[in-house]
XYZ file of C-alpha atoms in Angstrom:
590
model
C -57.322 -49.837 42.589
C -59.402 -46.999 41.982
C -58.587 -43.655 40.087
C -59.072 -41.843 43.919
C -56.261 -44.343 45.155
C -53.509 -43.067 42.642
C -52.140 -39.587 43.920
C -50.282 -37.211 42.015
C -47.869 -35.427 44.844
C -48.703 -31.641 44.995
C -52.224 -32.439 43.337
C -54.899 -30.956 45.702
C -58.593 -30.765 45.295
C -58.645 -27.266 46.965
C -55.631 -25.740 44.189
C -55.151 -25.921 40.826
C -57.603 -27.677 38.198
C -60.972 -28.222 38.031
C -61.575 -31.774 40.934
C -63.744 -33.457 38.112
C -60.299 -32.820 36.069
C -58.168 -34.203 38.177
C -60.319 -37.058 38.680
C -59.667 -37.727 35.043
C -56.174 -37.226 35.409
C -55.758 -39.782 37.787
C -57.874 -42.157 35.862
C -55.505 -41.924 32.558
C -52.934 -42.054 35.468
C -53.644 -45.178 36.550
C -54.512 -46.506 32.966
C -51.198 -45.925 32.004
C -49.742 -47.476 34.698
C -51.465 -50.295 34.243
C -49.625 -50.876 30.894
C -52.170 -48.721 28.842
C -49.696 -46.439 26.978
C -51.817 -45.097 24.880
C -54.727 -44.228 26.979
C -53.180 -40.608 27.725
C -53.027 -40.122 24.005
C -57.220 -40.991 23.572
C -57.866 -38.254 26.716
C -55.680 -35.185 24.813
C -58.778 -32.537 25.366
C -58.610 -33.715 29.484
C -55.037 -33.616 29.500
C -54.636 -29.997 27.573
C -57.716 -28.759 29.746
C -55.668 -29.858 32.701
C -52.322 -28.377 31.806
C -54.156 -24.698 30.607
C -55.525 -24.683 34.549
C -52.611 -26.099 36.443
C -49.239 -26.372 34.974
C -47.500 -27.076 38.049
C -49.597 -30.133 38.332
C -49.303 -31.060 34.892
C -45.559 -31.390 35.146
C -45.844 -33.552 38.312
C -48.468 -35.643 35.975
C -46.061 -35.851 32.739
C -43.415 -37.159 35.389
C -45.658 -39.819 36.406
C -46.830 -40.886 33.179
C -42.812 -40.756 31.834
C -42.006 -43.424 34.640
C -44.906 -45.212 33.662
C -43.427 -45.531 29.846
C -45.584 -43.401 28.020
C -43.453 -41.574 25.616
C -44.365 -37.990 26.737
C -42.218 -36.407 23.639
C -44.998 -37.761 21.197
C -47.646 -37.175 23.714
C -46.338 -33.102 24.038
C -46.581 -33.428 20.054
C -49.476 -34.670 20.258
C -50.838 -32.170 22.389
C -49.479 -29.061 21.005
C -52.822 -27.270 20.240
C -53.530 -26.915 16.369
C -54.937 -23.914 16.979
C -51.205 -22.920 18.310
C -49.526 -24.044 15.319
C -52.096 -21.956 13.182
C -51.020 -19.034 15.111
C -47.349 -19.862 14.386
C -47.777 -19.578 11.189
C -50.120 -16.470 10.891
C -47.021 -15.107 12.976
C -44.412 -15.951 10.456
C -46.888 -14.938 7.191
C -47.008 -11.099 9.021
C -43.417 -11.575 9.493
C -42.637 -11.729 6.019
C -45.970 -9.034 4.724
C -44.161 -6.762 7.388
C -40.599 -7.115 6.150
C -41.827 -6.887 1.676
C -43.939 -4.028 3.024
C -40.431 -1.884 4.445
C -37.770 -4.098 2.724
C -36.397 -4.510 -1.013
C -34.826 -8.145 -0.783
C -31.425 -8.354 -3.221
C -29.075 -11.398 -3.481
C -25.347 -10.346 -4.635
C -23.566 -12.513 -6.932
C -22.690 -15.323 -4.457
C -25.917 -15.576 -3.711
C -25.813 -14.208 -0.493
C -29.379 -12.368 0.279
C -29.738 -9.048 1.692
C -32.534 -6.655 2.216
C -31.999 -3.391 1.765
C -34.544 -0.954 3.376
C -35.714 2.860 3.301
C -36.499 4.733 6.334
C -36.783 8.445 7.812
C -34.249 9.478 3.859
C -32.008 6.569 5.417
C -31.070 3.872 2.987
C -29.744 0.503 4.998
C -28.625 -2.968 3.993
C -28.389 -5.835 6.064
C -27.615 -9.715 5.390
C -30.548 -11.500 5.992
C -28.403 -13.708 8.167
C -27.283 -11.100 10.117
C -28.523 -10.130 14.222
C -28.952 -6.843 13.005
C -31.774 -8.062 10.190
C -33.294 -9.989 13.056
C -33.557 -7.873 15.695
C -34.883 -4.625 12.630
C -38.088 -7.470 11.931
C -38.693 -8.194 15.295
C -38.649 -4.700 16.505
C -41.018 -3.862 13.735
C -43.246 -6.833 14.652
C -43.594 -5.655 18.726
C -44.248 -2.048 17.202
C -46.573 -3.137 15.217
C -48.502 -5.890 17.460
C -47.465 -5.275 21.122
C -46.321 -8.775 21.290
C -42.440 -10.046 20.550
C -42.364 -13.144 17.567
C -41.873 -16.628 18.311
C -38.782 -17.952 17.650
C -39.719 -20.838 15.791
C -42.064 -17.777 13.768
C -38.614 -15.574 13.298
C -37.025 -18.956 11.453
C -40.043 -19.513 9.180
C -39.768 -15.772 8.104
C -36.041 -15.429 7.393
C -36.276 -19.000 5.306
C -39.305 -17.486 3.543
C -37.616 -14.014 2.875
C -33.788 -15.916 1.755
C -35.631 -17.626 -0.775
C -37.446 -14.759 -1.867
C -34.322 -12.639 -2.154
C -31.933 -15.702 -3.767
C -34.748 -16.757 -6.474
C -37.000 -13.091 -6.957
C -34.467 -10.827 -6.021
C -32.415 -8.467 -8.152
C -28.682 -9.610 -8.348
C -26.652 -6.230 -6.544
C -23.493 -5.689 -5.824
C -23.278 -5.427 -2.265
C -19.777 -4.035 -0.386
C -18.299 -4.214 3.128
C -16.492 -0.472 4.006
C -14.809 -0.076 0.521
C -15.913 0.053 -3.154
C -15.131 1.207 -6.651
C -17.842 1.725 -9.050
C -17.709 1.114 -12.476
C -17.084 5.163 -13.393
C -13.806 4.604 -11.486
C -15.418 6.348 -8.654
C -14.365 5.172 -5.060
C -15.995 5.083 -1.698
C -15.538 4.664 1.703
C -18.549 3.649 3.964
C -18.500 6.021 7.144
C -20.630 3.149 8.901
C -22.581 5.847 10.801
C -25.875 5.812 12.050
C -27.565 7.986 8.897
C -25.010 5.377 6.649
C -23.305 8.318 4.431
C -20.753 6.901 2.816
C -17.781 9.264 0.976
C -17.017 9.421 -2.940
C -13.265 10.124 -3.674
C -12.252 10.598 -7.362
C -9.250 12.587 -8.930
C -10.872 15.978 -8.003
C -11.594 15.396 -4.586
C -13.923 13.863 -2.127
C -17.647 14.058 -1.074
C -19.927 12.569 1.468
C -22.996 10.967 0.508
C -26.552 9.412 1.527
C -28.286 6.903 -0.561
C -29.177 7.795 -4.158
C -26.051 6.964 -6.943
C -23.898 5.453 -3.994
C -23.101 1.701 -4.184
C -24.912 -0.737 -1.280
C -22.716 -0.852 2.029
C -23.339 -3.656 4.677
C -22.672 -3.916 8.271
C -20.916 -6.612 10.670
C -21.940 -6.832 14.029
C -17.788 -5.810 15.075
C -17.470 -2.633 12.328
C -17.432 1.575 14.200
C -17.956 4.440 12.489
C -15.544 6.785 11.249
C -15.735 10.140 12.063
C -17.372 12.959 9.766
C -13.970 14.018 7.931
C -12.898 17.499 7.675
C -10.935 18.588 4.717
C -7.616 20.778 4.745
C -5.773 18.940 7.392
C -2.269 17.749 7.541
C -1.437 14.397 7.387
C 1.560 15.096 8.528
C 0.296 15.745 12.323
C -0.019 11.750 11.994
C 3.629 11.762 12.567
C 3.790 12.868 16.663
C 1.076 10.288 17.090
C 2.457 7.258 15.644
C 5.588 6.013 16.496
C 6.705 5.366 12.030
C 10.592 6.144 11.361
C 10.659 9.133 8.778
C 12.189 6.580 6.540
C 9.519 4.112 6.138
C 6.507 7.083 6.735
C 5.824 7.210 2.676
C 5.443 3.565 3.186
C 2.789 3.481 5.406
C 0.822 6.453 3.931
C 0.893 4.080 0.357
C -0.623 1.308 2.828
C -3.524 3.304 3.878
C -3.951 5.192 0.457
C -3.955 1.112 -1.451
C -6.252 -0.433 1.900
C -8.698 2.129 -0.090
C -8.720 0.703 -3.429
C -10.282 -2.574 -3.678
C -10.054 -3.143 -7.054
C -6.001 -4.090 -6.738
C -4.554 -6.091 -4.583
C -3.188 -5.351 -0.929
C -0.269 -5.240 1.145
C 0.636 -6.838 4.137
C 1.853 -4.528 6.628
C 4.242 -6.210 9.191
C 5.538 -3.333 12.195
C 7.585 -5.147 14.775
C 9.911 -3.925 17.655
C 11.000 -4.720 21.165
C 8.722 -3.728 24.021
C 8.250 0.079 24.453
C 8.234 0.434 20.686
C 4.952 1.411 20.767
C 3.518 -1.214 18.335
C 0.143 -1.661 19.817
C -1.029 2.008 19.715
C 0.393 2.544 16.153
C -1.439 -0.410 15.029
C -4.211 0.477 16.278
C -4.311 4.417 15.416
C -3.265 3.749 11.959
C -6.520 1.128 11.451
C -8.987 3.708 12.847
C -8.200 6.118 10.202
C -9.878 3.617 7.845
C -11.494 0.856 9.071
C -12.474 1.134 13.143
C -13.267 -2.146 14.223
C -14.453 -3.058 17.919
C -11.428 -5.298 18.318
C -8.637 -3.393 16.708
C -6.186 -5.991 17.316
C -7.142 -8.963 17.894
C -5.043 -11.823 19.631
C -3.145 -14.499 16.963
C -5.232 -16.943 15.435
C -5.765 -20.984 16.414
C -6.258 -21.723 13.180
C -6.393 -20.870 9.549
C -10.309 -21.144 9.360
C -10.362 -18.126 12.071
C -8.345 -16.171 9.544
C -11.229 -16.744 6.760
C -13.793 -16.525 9.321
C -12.410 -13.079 10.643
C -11.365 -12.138 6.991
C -15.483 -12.196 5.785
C -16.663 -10.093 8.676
C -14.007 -7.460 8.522
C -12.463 -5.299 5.768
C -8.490 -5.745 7.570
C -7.400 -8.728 9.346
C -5.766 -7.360 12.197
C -3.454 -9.420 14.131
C -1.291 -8.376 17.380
C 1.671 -9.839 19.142
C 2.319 -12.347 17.241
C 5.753 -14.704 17.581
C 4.761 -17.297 15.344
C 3.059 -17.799 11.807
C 2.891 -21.746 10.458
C 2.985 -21.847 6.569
C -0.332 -22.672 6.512
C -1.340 -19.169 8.023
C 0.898 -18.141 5.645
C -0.325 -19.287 2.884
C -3.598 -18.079 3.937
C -2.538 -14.318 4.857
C -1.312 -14.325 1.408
C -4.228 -15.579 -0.205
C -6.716 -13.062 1.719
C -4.252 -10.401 0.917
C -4.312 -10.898 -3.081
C -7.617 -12.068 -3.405
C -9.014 -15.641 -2.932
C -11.331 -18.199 -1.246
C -11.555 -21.361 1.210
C -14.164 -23.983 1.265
C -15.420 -25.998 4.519
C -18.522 -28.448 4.657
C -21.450 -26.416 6.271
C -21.880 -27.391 9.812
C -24.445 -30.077 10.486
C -24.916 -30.803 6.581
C -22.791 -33.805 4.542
C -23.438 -32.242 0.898
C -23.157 -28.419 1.563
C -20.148 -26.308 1.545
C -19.457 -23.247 3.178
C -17.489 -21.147 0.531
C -15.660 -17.549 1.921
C -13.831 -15.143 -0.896
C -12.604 -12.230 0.010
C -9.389 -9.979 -0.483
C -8.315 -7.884 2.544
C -5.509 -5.606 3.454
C -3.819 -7.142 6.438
C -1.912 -5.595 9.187
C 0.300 -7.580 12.000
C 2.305 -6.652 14.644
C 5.235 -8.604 16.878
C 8.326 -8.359 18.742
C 10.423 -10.269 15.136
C 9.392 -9.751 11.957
C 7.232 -13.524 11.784
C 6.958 -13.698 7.907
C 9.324 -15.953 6.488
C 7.433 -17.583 3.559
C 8.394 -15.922 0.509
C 5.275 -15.314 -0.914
C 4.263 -12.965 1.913
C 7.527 -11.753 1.934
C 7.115 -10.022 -1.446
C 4.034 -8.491 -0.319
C 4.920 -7.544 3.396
C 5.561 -3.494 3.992
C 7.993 -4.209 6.647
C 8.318 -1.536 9.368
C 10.566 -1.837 12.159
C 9.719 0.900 15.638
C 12.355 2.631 17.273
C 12.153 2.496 20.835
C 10.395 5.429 22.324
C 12.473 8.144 24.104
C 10.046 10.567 25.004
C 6.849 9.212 26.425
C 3.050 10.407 27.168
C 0.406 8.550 28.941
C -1.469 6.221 26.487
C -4.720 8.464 27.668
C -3.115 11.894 26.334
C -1.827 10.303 23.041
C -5.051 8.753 22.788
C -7.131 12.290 23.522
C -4.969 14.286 21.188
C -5.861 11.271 18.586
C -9.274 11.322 18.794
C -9.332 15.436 18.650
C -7.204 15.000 15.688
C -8.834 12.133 14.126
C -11.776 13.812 11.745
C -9.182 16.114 10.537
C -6.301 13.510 10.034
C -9.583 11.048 7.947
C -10.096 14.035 5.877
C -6.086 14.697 4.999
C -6.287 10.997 4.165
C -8.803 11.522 1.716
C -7.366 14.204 0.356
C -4.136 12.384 0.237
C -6.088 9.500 -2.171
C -7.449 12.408 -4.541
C -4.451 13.677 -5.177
C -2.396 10.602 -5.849
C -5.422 9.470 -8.114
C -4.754 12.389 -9.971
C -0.919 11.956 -10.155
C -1.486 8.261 -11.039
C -2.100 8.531 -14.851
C 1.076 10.660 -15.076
C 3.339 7.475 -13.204
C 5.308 5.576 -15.285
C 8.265 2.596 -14.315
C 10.020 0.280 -16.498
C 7.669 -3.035 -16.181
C 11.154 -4.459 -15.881
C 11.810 -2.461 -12.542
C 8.391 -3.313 -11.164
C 8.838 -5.465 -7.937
C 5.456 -8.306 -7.511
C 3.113 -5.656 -6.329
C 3.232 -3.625 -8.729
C 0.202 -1.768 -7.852
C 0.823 -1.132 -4.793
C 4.255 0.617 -5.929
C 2.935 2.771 -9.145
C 0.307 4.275 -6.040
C 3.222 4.578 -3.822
C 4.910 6.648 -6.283
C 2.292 8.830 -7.147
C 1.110 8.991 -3.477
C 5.120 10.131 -2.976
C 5.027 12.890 -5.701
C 1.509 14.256 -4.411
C 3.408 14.699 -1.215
C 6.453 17.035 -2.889
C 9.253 13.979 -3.502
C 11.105 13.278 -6.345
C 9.922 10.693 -9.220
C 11.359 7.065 -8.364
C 12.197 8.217 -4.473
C 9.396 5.678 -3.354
C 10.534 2.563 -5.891
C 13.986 2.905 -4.332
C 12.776 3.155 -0.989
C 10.780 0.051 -1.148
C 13.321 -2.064 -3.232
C 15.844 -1.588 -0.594
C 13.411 -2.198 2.117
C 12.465 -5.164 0.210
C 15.716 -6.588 0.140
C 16.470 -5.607 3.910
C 12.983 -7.600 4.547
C 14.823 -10.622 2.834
C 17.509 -10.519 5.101
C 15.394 -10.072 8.515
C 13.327 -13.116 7.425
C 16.104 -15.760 7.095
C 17.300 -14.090 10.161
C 14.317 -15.342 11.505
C 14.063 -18.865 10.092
C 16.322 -21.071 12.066
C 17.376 -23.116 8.646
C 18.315 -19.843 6.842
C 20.225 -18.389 9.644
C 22.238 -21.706 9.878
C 22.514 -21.649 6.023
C 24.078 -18.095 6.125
C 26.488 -18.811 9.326
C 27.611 -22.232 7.718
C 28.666 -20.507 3.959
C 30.805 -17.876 5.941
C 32.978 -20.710 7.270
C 32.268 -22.779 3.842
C 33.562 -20.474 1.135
C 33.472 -23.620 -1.651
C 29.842 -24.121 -0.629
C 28.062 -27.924 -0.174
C 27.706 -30.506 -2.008
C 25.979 -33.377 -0.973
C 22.705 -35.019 0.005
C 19.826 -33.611 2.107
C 20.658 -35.778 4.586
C 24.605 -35.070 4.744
C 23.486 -31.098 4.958
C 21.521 -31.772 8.063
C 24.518 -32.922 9.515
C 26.582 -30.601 8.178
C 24.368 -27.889 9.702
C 23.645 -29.541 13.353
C 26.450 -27.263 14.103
C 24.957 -23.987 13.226
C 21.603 -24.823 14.363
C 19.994 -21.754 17.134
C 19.651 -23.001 20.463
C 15.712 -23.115 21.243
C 14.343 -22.519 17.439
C 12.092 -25.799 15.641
C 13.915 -27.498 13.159
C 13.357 -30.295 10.361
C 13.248 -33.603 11.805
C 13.576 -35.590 8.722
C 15.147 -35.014 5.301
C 11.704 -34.434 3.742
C 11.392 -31.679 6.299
C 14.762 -30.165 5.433
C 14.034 -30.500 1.805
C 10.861 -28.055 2.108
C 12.281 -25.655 4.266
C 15.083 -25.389 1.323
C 12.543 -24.712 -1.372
C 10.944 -21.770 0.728
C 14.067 -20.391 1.274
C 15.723 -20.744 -2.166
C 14.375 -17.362 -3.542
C 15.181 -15.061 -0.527
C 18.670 -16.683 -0.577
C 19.340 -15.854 -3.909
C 18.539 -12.382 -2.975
C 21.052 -11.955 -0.614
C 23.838 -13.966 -2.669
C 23.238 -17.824 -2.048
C 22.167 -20.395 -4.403
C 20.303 -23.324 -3.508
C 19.808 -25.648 -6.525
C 18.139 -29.171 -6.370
C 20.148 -31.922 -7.835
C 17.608 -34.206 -7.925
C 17.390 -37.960 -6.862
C 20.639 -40.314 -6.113
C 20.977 -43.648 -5.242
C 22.195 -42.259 -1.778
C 18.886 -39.742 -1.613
C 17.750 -36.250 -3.084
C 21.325 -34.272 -3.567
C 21.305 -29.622 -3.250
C 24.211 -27.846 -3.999
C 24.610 -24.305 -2.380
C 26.811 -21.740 -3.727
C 27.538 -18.772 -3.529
C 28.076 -17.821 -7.283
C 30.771 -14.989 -7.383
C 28.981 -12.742 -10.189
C 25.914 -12.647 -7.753
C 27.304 -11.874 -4.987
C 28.780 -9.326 -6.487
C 25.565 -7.462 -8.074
C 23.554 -8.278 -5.007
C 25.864 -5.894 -3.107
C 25.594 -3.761 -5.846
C 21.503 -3.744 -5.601
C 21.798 -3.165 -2.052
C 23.983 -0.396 -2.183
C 21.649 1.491 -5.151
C 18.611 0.781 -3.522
C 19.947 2.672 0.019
C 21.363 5.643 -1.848
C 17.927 6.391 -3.424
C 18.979 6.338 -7.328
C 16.983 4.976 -9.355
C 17.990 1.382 -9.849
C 18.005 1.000 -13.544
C 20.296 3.643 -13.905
C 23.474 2.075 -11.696
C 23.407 -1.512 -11.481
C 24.539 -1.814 -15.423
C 25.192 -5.587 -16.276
C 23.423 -6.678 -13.076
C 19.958 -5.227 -14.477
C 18.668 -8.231 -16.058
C 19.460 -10.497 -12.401
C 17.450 -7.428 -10.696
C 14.611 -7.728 -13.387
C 14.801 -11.742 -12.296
C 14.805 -11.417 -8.392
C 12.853 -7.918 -8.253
């Protein structure tokens, strides 16, 4: 057979290559068809000559020499022109000249690398990682050469430029909305397109542009904040928001502490039936501080979303939620007070993957979802009335955003002053609840707003205590605990095991429940601390030949001060000054 008898379908004389070419085409053709494999890769010139003048045909021919065996990966290999791979990397070396040339390249003290760049008096910083970072260099690249980067020439550059920054780079502290310098000064990134940021201390509050202020990055999901304007009210917040008076010096602590990122934050937990308005107050309150392009976002699959949202956010933001497992928790907690997860880097056996953070959180639902105790003691719980006189959510929103810049500034101003009270604040450690922060700025945010010293510490004690009680409410084990000790005055005594049956009685219809003793057994331990603040002891016996024994009580003396505590803490005294003997059980619980 000759090399005229082969035919390539779609392979004229009269289109395409060169005839002579296509002659020799067909001749490695039929070489390789004859069980010549590597004939194709002795003609690469004739084969790359072809494919420059007819591509069309050249796909047709890579088809015919694939079904023929040859393997056409190593043969594209092969043929990928060195003169191409030259130019790939001439590509990637201006890539990284053009980004040293408008680019300092810092790595903060994880490691992380960021460049940090000056342009037109406007200081920026962006995570090498980051879109934003990729789409600055290639922007400056088709500016620059008329011609957009290759892709394979954009991952050359960033590897080149994260080494540079990790290993040459200055070590920088690098922030994400908030930050406290080391002069006690803190700031608030505006996240606006010149990238002012504002400076808040004890005398008052500033915006600035570069120069002395710390380095703010950028996720792809953070908005800017308005300019603020100073000598507003925060209280016009009030016919926005749907917040009982009662709980309002709660939530203005909230936003005052979401500031301060050197302590650690609250969790702030509103809940109500429908029409409560929880949705809109969530989501007004959040864009006084930290606008996001998801405000509230829908409840998380899994812990690692709570990390992974946690690192590109300053809140985690959570709405309509009607269940928490402990593990989310656990992790709320964590993120709340300040820690880290670890997960093996995708596509890598040896790497890990390491996120730390601390972020305020904010949640909203139809029941108060937090029943593990350790979020329990730093939940702000804030239960919505339901709302009697209504506006269209497009007026309440208009007369929000007209109010806004003003209602950022009276924020700020709020801050200022309660940094200036702060020094002056003063509570028996022994009267400090867990967050103790977050109450000695609650205090001196209350006193900066005309109350009376220790008017916040009772508030939030009682509310505290109230919180215990909606919470086992809300856990199917501790409601069945509470409805069985009404009927059992003497308490139980027995196994586990026995108290499962013992509580099959009192057991809500529809709500999860242990299915084995183990179960029970945990459920018992989370529970022990809020039931001893509402009067019921649950003590672990240990191991018996018949299986782990609990005794649950309900001790008469504590009883007793409980009601006491809860009775103080609603009438607004100060705590130390009426429970008497009962002080050192408050000190214990508190």
């Amino acid at each position: 057979m000759s090399a005229k008898d082969i035919t390539i379908p779609g392979m004229d004389a009269d289109e395409g290559a060169d005839p002579s070419i296509q002659d020799q085409a067909r001749a490695i053709l039929e070489a390789a068809k004859a069980g010549d494999c590597g004939a194709p890769f002795g003609a690469l010139d004739t084969l790359k000559a072809f494919r420059d003048a007819d591509l069309p045909g050249w796909m047709r021919l890579r088809s015919e020499l694939k079904r023929a065996k040859v393997q056409v990966t190593e043969l594209d290999r092969a043929m990928r022109d060195t003169s191409e791979s030259a130019g790939a990397e001439a590509i990637a070396d201006a890539l990284v000249a053009l980004a040293r040339a408008h680019a300092e390249f810092v790595h903060d003290a994880d490691g992380e690398p960021y460049a940090v760049m000056h342009e037109e008096g406007i200081r920026r910083c962006l995570h090498l990682g980051s879109r934003a970072f990729v789409e600055w260099l290639s922007f400056k690249f088709y500016r620059d050469t008329d011609r957009a980067p290759a892709d394979q020439a954009l991952k050359t550059a960033l590897a080149t430029l994260t080494g540079q920054a990790k290993f040459d780079g200055k070590e920088a502290s690098v922030h994400l909305r908030v930050a406290k310098t080391e002069d006690g000064v803190y700031w608030l990134d505006l996240c606006d397109e010149e990238w002012r940021c504002v400076r808040i201390d004890r005398h008052g509050w500033s915006i600035h542009q570069g120069g002395d202020a710390p380095l703010f990055t950028r996720t792809g999901s953070m908005r800017a904040l308005p300019e603020p304007v100073g000598g507003g009210d925060i209280g016009a917040l009030w016919a926005l928001v749907n917040v009982p008076e009662a709980d309002r010096l709660h939530v203005l602590a909230f936003l005052v502490e979401a500031l301060r990122p050197d302590t650690p934050y609250p969790v702030l937990l509103m809940f109500g039936g429908q029409g409560t308005g929880k949705s809109s107050t969530h989501s007004m309150l959040r864009d006084l501080f930290d606008p996001n392009q998801v405000n509230l976002r829908a409840a998380p699959k899994t812990v690692e979303d709570m990390w992974v949202a946690a690192r590109g956010s300053h809140v985690v933001s959570y709405e309509n939620l009607s269940h928490l497992t402990p593990a989310q928790q656990d992790a709320l907690c964590t993120i709340a007070t300040g820690g880290g997860t670890a997960t093996r880097t995708l596509f890598t056996t040896a790497d890990e993957t390491v996120i730390q953070v601390k972020r305020p959180v904010m949640l909203n639902g139809i029941a108060a979802v937090v029943t593990a105790q350790d979020l329990i003691d730093r939940a702000v719980l804030l239960e919505l009335p339901t709302v009697t006189s209504r506006r269209t959510g497009g007026a309440i929103q208009a007369a929000f955003d007209a109010e806004r810049p003003r209602l950022v500034g009276a924020l700020l101003d709020l801050f200022s002053q309660a940094l200036a009270v702060l020094p002056s604040v003063e509570i028996d450690p022994a009267s400090l609840p867990r967050m103790a922060d977050f109450t000695l700025i609650g205090e001196a945010v209350a006193r900066a707003t005309g109350h009376a010293p220790g008017v916040f510490l009772a508030g939030y004690s009682a509310m505290r205590v109230e919180s215990v009680h909606r919470t086992i409410e809300a856990s199917p084990v501790g409601a069945a605990i509470v409805a069985m000790m009404e009927n059992l005055p003497q308490g139980f005594d027995g196994t586990v095991k026995d108290l499962m049956t013992a509580l099959a009685d009192y057991r809500p219809a529809g709500e999860s429940w242990p299915m084995s003793a183990k179960g029970m057994g945990d459920a018992l331990r989370r529970l022990a601390t809020s039931m001893k603040l509402i009067g019921i002891d649950i003590r672990d016996k240990g191991r018996t030949k018949h299986g782990y024994a609990v005794r649950i009580s309900r001790p008469g003396e504590l009883g007793v001060n409980m009601v006491n505590l809860v009775n103080v803490e609603k009438s607004g005294t100060p705590p130390e000054k009426k429970i008497g003997p009962g002080s050192d059980l408050r000190r214990e619980v508190l």
